[in-house]
Short mmCIF file of C-alpha atoms in Angstrom, two decimals:
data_model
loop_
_atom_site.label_atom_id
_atom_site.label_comp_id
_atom_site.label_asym_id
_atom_site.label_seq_id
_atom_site.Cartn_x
_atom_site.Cartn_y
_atom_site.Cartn_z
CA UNK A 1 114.45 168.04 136.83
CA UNK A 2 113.74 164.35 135.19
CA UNK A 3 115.21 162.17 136.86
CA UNK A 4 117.05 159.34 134.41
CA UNK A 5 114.95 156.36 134.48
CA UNK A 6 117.15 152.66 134.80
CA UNK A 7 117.97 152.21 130.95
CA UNK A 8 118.57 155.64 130.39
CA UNK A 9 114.72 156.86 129.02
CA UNK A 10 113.21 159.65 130.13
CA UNK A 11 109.63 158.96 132.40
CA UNK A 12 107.87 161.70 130.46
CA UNK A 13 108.56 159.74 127.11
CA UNK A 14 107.98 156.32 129.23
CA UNK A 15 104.49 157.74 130.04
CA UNK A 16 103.08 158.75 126.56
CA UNK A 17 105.03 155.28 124.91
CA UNK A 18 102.85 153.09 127.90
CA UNK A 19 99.95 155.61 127.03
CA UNK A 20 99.78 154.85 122.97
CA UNK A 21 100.58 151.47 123.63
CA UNK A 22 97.43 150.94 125.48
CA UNK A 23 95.38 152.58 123.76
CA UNK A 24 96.31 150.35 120.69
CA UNK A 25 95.71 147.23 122.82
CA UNK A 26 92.08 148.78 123.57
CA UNK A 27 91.74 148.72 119.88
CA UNK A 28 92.50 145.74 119.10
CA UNK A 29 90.12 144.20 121.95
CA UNK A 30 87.26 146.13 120.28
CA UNK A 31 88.15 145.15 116.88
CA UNK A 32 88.00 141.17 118.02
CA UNK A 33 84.68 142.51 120.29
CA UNK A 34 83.64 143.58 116.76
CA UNK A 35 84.76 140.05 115.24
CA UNK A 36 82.74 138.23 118.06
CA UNK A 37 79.70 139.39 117.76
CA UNK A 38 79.76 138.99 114.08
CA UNK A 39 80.73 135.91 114.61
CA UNK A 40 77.57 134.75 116.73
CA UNK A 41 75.52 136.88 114.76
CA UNK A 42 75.81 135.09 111.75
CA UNK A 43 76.03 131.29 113.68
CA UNK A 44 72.66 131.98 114.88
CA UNK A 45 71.51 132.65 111.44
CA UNK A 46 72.61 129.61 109.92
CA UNK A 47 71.12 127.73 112.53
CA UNK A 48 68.28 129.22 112.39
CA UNK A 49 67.89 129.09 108.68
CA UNK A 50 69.43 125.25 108.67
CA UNK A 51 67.04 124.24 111.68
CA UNK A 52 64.28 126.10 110.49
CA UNK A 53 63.63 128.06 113.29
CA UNK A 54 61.50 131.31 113.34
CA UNK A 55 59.58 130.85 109.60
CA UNK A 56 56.54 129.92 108.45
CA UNK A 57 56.64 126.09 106.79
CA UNK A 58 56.52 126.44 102.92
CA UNK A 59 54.41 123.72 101.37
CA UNK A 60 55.63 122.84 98.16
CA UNK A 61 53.05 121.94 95.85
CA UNK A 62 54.03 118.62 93.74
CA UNK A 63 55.05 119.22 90.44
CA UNK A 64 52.97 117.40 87.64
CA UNK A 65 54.74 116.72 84.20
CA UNK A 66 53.17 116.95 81.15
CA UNK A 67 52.28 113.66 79.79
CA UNK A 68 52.97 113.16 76.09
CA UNK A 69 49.91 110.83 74.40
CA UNK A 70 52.21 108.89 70.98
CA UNK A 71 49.14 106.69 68.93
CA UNK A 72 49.99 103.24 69.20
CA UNK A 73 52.47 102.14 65.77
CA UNK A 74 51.41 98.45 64.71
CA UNK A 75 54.44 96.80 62.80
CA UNK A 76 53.68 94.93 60.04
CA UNK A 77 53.67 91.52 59.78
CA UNK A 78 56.14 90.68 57.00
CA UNK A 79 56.37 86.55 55.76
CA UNK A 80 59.30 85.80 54.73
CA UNK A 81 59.89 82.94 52.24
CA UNK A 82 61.66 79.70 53.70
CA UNK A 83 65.19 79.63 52.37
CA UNK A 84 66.47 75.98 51.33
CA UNK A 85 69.78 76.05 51.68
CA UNK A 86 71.26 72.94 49.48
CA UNK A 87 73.30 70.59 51.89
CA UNK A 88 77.45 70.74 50.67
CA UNK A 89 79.14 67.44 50.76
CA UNK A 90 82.83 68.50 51.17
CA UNK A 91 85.18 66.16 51.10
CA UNK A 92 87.73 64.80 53.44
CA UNK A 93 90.93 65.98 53.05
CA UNK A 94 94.00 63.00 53.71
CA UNK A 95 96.45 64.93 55.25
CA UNK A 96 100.30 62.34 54.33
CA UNK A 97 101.47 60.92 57.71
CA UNK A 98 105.21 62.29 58.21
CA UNK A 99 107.62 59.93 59.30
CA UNK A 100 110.41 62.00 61.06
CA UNK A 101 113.63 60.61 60.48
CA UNK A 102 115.65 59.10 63.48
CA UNK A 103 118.59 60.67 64.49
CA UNK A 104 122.07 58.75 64.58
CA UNK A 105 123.94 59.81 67.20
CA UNK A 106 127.85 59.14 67.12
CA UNK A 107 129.34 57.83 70.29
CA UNK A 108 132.06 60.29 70.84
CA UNK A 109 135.59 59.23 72.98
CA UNK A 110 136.38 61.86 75.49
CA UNK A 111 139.56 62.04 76.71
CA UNK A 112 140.09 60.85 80.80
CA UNK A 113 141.12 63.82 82.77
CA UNK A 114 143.31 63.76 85.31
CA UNK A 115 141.83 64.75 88.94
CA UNK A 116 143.23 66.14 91.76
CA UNK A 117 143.65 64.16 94.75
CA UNK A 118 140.71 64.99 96.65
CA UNK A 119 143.04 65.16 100.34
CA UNK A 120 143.31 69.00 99.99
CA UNK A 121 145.87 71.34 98.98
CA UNK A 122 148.84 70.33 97.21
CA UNK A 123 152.08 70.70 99.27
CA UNK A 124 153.95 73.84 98.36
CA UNK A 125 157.56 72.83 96.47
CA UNK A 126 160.78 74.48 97.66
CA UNK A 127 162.85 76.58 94.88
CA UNK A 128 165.44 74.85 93.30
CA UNK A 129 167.84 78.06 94.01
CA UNK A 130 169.59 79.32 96.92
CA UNK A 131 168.22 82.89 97.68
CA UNK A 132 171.30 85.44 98.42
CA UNK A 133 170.36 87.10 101.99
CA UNK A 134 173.37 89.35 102.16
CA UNK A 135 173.01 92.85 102.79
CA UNK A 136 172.43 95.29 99.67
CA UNK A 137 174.17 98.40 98.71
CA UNK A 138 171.78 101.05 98.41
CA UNK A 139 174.46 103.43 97.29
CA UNK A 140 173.78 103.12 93.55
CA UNK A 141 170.44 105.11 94.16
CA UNK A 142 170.41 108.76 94.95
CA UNK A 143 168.64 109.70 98.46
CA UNK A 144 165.46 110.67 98.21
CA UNK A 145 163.52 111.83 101.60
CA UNK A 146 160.14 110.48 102.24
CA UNK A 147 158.43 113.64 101.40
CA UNK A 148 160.23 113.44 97.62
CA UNK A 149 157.70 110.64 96.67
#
């Protein structure tokens, strides 16, 4: 009789769940084997291609372009006649001095103002009424609570 296992499994099931689960893990470790030696496989490659390791040197034989013979061009001699160019006497332009006219300023009278006195702030002037400081009757307004505003 199976015995119940401490979260309630069977160990029959247990056994083939450990079982598949290893035997995925074994796959994977052969699929990155796989990777690895792909991996090296090809780094040893490039080295040896980028180092030149393991091949015969290739001489390269220089290249020679073809030279392209043009016949020699002679440019004329051309004379050109002298040009005379006749001398222009312009003449000189009198440009008419410009007197600016001076500006008459009127002398304008400014009222004096009237400063402060420069001792601070003016002193505060009692009212010329008596305030009332009897009690008021509130009893003309109806009573509102607080919670009415």
């Amino acid at each position: 009789e199976p015995a119940a296992h401490s979260h309630g499994v069977v160990p029959s099931t247990v056994l083939v769940d450990e079982q598949s689960r290893r035997e995925r893990l074994w796959q994977k470790v052969q699929v990155l084997e796989h990777l690895r030696r792909l991996y090296k496989k090809y780094k040893t490659a490039y080295t040896e291609e980028y180092h030149g390791i393991g091949k015969t040197p290739i001489i390269h034989t220089p290249v020679v372009k073809p030279t392209i013979l043009r016949p020699e061009v002679i440019t004329p001699v051309v004379e050109r006649p002298t040009v005379v160019r006749p001398t222009v006497i312009r003449p000189t332009v009198v440009r008419p001095r410009v007197v600016n006219p001076s500006v008459v300023r009127p002398t304008i009278l400014r009222p004096s103002v009237v400063r402060r006195p420069a001792n601070g702030i003016p002193p505060v002037i009692a009212p010329d009424y008596d305030y009332d400081y009897s009690e008021y009757d509130y009893g003309d307004y109806p009573a509102y609570d607080y919670y009415d505003y």
